[in-house]
mmCIF file of C-alpha atoms in Angstrom:
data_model
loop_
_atom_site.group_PDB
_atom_site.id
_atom_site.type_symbol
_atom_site.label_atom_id
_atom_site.label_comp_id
_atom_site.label_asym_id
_atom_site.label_seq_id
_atom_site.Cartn_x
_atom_site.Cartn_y
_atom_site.Cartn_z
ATOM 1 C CA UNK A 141 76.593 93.498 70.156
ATOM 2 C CA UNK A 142 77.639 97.198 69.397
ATOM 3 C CA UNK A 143 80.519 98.110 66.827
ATOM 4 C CA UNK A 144 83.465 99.331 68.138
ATOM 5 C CA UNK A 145 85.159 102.252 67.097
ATOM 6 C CA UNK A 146 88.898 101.585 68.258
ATOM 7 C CA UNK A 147 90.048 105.294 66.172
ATOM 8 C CA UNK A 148 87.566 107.138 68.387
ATOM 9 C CA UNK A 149 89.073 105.253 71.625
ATOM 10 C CA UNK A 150 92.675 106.249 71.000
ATOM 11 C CA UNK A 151 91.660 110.139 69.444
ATOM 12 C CA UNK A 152 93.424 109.242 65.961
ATOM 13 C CA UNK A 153 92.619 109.602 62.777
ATOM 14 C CA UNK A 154 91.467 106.620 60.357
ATOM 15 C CA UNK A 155 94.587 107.477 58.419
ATOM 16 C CA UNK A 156 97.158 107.476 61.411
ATOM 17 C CA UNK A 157 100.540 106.007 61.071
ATOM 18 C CA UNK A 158 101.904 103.709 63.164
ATOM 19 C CA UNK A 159 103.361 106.396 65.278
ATOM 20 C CA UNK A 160 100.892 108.816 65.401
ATOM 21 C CA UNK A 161 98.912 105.378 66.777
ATOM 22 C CA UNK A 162 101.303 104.109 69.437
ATOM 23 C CA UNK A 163 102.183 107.707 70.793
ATOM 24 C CA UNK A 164 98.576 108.093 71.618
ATOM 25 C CA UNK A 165 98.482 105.103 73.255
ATOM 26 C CA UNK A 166 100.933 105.814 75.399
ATOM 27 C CA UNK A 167 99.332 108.186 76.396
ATOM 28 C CA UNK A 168 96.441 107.064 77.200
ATOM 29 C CA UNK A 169 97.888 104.051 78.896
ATOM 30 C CA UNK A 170 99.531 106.173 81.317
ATOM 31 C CA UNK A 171 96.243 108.500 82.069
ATOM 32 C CA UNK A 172 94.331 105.379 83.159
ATOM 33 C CA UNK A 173 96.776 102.788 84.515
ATOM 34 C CA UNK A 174 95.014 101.791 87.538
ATOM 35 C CA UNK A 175 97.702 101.895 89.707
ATOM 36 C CA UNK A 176 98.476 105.793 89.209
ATOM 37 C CA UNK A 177 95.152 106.809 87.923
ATOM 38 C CA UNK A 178 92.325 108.176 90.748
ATOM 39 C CA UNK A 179 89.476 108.297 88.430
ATOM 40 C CA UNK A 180 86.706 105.806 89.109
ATOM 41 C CA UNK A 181 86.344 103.715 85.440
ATOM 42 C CA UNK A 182 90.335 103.646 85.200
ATOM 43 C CA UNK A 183 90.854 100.378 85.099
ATOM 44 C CA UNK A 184 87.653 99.676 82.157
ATOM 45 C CA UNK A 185 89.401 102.813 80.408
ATOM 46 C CA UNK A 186 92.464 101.150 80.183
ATOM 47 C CA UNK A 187 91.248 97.971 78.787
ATOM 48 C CA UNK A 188 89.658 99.969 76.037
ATOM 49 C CA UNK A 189 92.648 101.258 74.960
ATOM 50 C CA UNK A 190 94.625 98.178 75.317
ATOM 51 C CA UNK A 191 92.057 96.781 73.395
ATOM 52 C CA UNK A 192 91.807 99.353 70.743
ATOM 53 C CA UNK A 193 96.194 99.136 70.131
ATOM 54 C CA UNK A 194 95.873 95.365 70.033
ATOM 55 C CA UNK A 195 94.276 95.759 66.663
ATOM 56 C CA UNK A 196 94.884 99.236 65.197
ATOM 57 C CA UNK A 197 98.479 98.570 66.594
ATOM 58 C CA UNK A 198 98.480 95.203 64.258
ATOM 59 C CA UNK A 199 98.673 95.515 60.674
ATOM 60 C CA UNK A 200 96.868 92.385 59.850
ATOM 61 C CA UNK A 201 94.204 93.420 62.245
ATOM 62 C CA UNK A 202 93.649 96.655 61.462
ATOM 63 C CA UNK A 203 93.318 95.750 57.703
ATOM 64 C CA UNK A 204 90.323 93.081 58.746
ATOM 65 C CA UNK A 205 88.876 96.019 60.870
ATOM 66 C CA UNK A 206 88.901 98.385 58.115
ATOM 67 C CA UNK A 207 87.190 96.489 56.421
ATOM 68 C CA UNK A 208 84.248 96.181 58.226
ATOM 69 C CA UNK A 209 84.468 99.857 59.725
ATOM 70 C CA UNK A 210 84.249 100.923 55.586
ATOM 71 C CA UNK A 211 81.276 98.019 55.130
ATOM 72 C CA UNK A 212 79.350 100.948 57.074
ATOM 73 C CA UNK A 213 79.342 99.940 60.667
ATOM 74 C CA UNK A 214 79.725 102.229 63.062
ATOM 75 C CA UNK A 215 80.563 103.060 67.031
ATOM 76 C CA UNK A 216 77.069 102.334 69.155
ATOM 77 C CA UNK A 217 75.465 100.846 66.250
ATOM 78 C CA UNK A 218 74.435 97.082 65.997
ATOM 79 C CA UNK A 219 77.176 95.236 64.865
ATOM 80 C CA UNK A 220 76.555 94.100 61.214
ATOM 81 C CA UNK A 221 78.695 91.172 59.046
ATOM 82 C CA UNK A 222 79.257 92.064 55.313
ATOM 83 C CA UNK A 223 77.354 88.789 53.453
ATOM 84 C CA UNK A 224 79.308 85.451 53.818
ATOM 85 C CA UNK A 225 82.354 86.680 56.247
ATOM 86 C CA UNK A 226 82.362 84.264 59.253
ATOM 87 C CA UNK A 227 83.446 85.407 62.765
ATOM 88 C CA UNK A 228 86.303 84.033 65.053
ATOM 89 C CA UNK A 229 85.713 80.803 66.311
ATOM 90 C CA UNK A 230 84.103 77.292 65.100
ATOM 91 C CA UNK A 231 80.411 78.207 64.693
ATOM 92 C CA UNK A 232 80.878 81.742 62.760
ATOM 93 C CA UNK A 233 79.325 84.655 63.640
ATOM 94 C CA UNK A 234 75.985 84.827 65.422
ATOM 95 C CA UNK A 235 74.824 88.486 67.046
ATOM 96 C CA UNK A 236 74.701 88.449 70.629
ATOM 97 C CA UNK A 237 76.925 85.576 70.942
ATOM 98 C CA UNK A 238 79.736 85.394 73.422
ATOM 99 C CA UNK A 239 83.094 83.377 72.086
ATOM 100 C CA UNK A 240 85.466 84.563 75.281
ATOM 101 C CA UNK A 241 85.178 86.138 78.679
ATOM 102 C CA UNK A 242 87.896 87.525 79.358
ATOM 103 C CA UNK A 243 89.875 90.921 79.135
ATOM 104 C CA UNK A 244 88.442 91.788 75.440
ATOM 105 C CA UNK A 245 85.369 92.604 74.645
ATOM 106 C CA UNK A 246 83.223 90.467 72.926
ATOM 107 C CA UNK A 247 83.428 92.104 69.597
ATOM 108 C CA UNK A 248 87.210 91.569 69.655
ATOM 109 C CA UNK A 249 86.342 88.100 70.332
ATOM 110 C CA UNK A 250 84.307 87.864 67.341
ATOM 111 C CA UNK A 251 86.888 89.067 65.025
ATOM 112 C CA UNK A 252 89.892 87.156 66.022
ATOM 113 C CA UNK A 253 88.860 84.833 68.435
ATOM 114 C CA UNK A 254 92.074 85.144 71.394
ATOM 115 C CA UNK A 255 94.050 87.681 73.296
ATOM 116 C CA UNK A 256 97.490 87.185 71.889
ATOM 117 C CA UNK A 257 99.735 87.298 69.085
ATOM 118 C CA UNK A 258 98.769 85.657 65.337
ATOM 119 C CA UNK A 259 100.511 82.322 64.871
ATOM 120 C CA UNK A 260 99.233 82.027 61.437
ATOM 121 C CA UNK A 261 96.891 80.916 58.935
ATOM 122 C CA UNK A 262 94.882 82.097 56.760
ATOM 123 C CA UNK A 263 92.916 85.646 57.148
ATOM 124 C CA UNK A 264 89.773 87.093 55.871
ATOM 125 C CA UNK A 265 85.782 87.356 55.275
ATOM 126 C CA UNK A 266 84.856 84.236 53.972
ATOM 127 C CA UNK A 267 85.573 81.367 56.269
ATOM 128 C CA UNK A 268 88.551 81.941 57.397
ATOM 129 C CA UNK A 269 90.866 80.499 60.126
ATOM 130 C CA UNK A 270 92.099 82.655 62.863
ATOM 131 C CA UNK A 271 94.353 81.041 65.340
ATOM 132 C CA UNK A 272 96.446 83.028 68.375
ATOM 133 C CA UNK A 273 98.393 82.400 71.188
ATOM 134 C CA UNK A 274 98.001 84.057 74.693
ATOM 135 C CA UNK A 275 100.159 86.848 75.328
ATOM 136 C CA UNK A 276 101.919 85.992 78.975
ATOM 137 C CA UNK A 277 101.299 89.341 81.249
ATOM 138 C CA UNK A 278 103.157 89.971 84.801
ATOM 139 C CA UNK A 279 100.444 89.965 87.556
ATOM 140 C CA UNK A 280 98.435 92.800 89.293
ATOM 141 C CA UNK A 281 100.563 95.067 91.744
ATOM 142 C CA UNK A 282 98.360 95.558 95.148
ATOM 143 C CA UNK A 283 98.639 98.412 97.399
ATOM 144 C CA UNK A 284 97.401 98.511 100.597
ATOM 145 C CA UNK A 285 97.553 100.650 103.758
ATOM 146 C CA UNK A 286 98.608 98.799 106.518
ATOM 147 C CA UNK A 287 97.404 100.040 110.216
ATOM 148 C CA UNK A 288 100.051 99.142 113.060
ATOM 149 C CA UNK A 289 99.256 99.485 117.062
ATOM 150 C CA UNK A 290 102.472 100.740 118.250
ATOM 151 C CA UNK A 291 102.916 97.274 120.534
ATOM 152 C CA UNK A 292 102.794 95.653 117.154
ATOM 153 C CA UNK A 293 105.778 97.431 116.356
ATOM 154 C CA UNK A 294 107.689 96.643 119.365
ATOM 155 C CA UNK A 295 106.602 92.944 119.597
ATOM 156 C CA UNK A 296 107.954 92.136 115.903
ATOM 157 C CA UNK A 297 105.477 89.229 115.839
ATOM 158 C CA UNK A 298 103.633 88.699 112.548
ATOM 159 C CA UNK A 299 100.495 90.835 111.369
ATOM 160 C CA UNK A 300 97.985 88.827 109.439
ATOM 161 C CA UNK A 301 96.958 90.833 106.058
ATOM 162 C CA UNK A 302 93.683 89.865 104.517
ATOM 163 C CA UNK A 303 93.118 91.139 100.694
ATOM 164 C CA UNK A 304 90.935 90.643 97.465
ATOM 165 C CA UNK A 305 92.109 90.423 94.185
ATOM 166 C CA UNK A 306 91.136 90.067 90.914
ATOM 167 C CA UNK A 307 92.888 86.934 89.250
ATOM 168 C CA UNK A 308 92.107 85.346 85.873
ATOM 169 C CA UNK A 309 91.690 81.628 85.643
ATOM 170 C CA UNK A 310 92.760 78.939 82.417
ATOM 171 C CA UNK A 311 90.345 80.691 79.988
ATOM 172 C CA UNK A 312 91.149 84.424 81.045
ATOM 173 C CA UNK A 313 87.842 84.826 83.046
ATOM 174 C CA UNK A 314 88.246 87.272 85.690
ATOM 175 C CA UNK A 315 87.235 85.914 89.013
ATOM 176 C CA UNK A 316 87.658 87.616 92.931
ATOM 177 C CA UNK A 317 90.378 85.743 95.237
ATOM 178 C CA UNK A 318 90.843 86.641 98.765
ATOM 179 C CA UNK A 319 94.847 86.244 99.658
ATOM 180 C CA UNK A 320 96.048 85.771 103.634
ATOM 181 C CA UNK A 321 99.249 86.688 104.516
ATOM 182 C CA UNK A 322 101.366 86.664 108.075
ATOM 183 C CA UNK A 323 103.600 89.455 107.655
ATOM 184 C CA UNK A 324 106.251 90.404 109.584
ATOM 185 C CA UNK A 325 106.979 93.475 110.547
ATOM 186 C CA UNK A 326 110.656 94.715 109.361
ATOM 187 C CA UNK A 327 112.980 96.314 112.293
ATOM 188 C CA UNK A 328 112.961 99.776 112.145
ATOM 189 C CA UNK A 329 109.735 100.554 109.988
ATOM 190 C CA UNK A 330 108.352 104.267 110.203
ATOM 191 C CA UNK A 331 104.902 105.839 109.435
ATOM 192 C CA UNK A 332 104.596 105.903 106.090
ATOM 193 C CA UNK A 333 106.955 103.809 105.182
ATOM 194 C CA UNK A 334 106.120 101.375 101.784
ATOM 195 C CA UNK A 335 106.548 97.609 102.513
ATOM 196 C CA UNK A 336 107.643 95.240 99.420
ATOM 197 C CA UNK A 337 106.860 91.676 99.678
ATOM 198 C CA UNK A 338 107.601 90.343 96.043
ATOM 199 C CA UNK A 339 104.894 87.875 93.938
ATOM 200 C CA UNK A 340 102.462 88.530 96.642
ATOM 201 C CA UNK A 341 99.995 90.276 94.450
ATOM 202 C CA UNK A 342 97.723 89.055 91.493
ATOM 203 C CA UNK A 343 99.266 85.659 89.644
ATOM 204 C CA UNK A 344 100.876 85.903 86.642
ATOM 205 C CA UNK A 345 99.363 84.968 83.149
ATOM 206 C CA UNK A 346 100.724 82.231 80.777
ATOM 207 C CA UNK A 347 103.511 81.338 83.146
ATOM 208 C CA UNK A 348 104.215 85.233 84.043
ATOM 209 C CA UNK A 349 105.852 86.139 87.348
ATOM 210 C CA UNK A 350 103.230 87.269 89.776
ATOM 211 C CA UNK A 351 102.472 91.043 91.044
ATOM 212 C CA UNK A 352 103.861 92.247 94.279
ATOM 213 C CA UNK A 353 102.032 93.626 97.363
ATOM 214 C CA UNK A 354 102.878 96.989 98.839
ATOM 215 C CA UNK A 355 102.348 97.522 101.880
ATOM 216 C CA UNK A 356 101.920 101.577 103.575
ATOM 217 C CA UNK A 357 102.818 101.394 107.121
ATOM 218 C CA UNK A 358 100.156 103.753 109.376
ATOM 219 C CA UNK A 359 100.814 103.880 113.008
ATOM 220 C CA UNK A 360 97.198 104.061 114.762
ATOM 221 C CA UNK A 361 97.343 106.968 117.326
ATOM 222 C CA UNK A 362 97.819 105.849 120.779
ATOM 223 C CA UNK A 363 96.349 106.994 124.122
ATOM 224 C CA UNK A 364 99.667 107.649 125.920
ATOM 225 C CA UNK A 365 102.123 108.214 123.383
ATOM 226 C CA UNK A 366 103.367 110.516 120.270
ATOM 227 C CA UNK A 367 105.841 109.343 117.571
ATOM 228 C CA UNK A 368 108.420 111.523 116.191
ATOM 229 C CA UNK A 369 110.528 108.935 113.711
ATOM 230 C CA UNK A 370 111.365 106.319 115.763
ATOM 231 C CA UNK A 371 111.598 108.482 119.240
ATOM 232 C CA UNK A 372 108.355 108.796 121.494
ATOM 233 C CA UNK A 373 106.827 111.061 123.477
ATOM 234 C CA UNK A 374 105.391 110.829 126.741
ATOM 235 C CA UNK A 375 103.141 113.900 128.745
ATOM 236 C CA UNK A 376 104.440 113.176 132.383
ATOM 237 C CA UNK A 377 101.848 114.931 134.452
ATOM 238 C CA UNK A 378 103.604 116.223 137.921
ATOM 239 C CA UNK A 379 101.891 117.904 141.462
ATOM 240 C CA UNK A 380 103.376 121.448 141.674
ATOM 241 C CA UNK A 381 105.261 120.098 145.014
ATOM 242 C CA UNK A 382 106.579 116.972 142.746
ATOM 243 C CA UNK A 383 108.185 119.696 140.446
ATOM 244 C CA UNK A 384 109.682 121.515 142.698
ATOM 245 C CA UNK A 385 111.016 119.234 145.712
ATOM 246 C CA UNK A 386 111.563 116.452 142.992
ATOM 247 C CA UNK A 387 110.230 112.874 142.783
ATOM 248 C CA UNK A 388 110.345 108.962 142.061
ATOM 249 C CA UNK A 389 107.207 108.666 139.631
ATOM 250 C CA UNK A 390 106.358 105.441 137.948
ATOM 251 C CA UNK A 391 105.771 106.069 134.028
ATOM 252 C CA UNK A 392 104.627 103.696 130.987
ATOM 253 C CA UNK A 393 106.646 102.225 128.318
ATOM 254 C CA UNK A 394 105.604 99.967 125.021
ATOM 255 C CA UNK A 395 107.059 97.050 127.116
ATOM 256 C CA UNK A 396 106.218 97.805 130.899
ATOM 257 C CA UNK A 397 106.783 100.301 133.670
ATOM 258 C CA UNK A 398 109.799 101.687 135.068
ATOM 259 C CA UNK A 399 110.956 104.431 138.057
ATOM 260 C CA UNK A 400 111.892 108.009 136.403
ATOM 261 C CA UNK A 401 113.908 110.200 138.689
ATOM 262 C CA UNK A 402 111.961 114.069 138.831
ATOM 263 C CA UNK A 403 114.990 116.597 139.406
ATOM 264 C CA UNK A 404 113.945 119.601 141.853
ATOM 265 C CA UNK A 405 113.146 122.969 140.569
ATOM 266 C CA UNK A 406 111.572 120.996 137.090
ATOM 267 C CA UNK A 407 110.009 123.092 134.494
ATOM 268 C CA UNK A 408 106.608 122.461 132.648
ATOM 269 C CA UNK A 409 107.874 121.602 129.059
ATOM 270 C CA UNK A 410 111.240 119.866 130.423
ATOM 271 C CA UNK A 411 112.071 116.843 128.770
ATOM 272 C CA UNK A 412 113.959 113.887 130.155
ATOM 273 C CA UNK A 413 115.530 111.218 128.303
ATOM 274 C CA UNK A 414 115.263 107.786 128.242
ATOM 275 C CA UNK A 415 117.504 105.647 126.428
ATOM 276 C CA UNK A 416 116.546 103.264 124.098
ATOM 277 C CA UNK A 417 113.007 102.765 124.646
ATOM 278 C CA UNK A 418 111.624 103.976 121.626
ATOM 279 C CA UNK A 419 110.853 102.199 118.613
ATOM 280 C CA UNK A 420 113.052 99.205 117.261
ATOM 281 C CA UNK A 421 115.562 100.439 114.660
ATOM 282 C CA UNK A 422 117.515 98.875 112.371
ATOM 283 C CA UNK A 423 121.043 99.821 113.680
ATOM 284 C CA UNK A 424 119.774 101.228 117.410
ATOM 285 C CA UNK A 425 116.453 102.014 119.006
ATOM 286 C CA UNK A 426 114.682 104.744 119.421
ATOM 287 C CA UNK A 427 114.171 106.919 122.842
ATOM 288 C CA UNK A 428 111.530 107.550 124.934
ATOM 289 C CA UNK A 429 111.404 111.172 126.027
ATOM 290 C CA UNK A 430 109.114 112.256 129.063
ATOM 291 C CA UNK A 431 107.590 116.231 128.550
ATOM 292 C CA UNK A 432 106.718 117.189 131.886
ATOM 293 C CA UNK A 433 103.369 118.742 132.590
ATOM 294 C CA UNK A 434 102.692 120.520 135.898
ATOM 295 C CA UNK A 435 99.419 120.780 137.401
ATOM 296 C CA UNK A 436 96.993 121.952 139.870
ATOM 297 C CA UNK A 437 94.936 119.727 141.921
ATOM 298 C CA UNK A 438 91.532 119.686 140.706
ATOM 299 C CA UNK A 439 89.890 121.120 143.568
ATOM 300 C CA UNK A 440 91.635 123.170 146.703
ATOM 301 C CA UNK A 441 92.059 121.687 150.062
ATOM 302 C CA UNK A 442 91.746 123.777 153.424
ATOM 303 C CA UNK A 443 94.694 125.636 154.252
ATOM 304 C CA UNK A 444 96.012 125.660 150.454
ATOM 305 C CA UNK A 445 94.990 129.396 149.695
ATOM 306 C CA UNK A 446 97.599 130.401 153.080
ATOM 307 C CA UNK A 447 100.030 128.186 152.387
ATOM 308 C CA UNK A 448 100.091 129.741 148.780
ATOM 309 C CA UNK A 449 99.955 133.444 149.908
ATOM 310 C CA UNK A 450 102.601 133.007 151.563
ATOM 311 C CA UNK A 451 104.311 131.436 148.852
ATOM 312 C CA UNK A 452 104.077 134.024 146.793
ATOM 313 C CA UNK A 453 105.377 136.570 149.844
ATOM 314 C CA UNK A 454 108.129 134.642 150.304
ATOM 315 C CA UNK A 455 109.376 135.283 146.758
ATOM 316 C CA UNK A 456 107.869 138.408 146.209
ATOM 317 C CA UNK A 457 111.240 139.386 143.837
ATOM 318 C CA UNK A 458 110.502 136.610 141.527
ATOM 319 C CA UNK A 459 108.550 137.882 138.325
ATOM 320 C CA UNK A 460 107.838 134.665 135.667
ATOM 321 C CA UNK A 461 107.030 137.431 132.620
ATOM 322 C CA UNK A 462 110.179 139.316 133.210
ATOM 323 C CA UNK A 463 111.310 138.264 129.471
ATOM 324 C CA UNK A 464 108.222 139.978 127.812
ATOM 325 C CA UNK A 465 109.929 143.562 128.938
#
């Protein structure tokens, strides 16, 4: 088991004050808290400090650590007991051996034997006792993105979330626990939006309240439609003699189909309203809003090319790029 050198984890000097010790681990608390830091060994990082403060951030502790740092032993090197001094625990020291798995290493466990705060007794090399109690700790916060069909949205029926999390059990060993949830969807929710559900993340430890679960709302695209809060958008393809003599087409909506009434004379890029079938919202729904589209039939039909000539004689005076001069 290698020495650990708890100074070199925080950046401090061996003679530090208090200050100069809990500033910089502040700081380094907040560089690798795994819920705001991206890099990869955040979460190991973080321990390490933690880890480091719990003893250099102790006066007792650090003392005992001292100790053995000035008995010679040093970070990466084999861990080596000054003659007589007995280790954490009921059997004493032994190199190699394990005492706790849990959030502290293994040396820590060696040298004082818990997690948590002294409750007393006596301290030192030479037999003696170390007792602690577990400090209680709020549970993990979970994030998660959480993918939404645009039906599920409407419907407002419950969306099953599956998640793993890391839990510790009775003797602080870390363990993997997979979590199901039916969550319903709130009225009104938007893309992007961050969903609270309270004690649903990791469980507490020592009778601590448990973590909650975020959830970040993603609308999956869809084939037909385009969100713009909680309005939508729907391309209305039309015939060229649809636009202009006007028309009863039947269009999509999240819950069915209905009749939309084409005025004559429509525009490509004309949008027409309709009223409430949009999204849910929390006070009033969204709208649906049909962009019309005019196009050409995909291949020409005998007769079309006259029927167009004369089209275009007929209003010979009309001149669509007239705004460009």
């Amino acid at each position: 088991m290698e020495f650990k050198d708890y100074y070199a984890t925080l950046g401090v000097p061996e003679d530090a004050d208090a200050k100069a010790i809990k500033s910089a681990y502040r700081k380094l608390a907040r560089k690798y808290h795994p819920d705001v830091s991206r890099e990869d060994d955040a979460e190991a990082k973080f321990k390490e400090v933690g880890e480091a403060y719990e003893v250099l951030g102790d006066a007792e502790k650090r003392a005992e650590y001292d100790q053995l740092r000035r008995y010679g032993n040093r970070a990466g090197e084999q861990f080596e007991p000054p003659p007589g001094w007995h280790g954490a625990g009921d059997g004493g020291f032994q190199a190699g051996e394990t005492h706790f798995e849990g959030d502290f290493s293994d040396f820590f466990e060696s040298l004082f034997g818990g997690r948590g705060q002294r409750r007393g007794g006596s301290h030192g090399f030479a037999g003696g006792g170390h007792g602690f109690e577990r400090r209680a700790r709020r549970g993990q916060d979970v994030e998660l993105e959480l993918p939404l069909f645009l039906e599920e949205v409407v419907s407002g029926q419950p969306k099953q979330v599956r998640f793993t999390i890391a839990q510790h059990d009775a003797l602080g060993r870390r363990e993997e626990t997979e979590k199901s949830l039916n969550v319903r969807i709130p009225k009104g929710v938007v893309d992007g939006e961050r969903i609270r559900l309270k004690g649903q993340g990791g469980a507490g430890v020592d009778g601590a309240e448990s973590g909650d679960l975020y959830l970040k709302v993603r609308f999956a695209p869809h084939p037909r439609f385009d969100v713009d809060g909680l309005d939508l958008i729907l391309t209305v393809p039309l015939a060229p003699w649809e636009a202009a003599l006007g028309a009863r087409v039947e269009v999509p909506t999240l819950t069915g189909r209905l009749q939309l009434t084409i005025p004559p004379n429509s525009q490509t890029g004309a949008r027409l309203r309709i009223k409430g079938k949009g999204l849910p919202g929390r006070s009033a729904d969204g709208d649906l809003y049909a962009l019309l589209k005019v196009v050409m039939p995909p291949r020409p039909a005998e007769g079309d090319e006259a029927l167009w000539r004369g089209l275009a004689e007929h209003h010979a005076g009309f001149h669509p790029r007239s705004q460009w001069s």
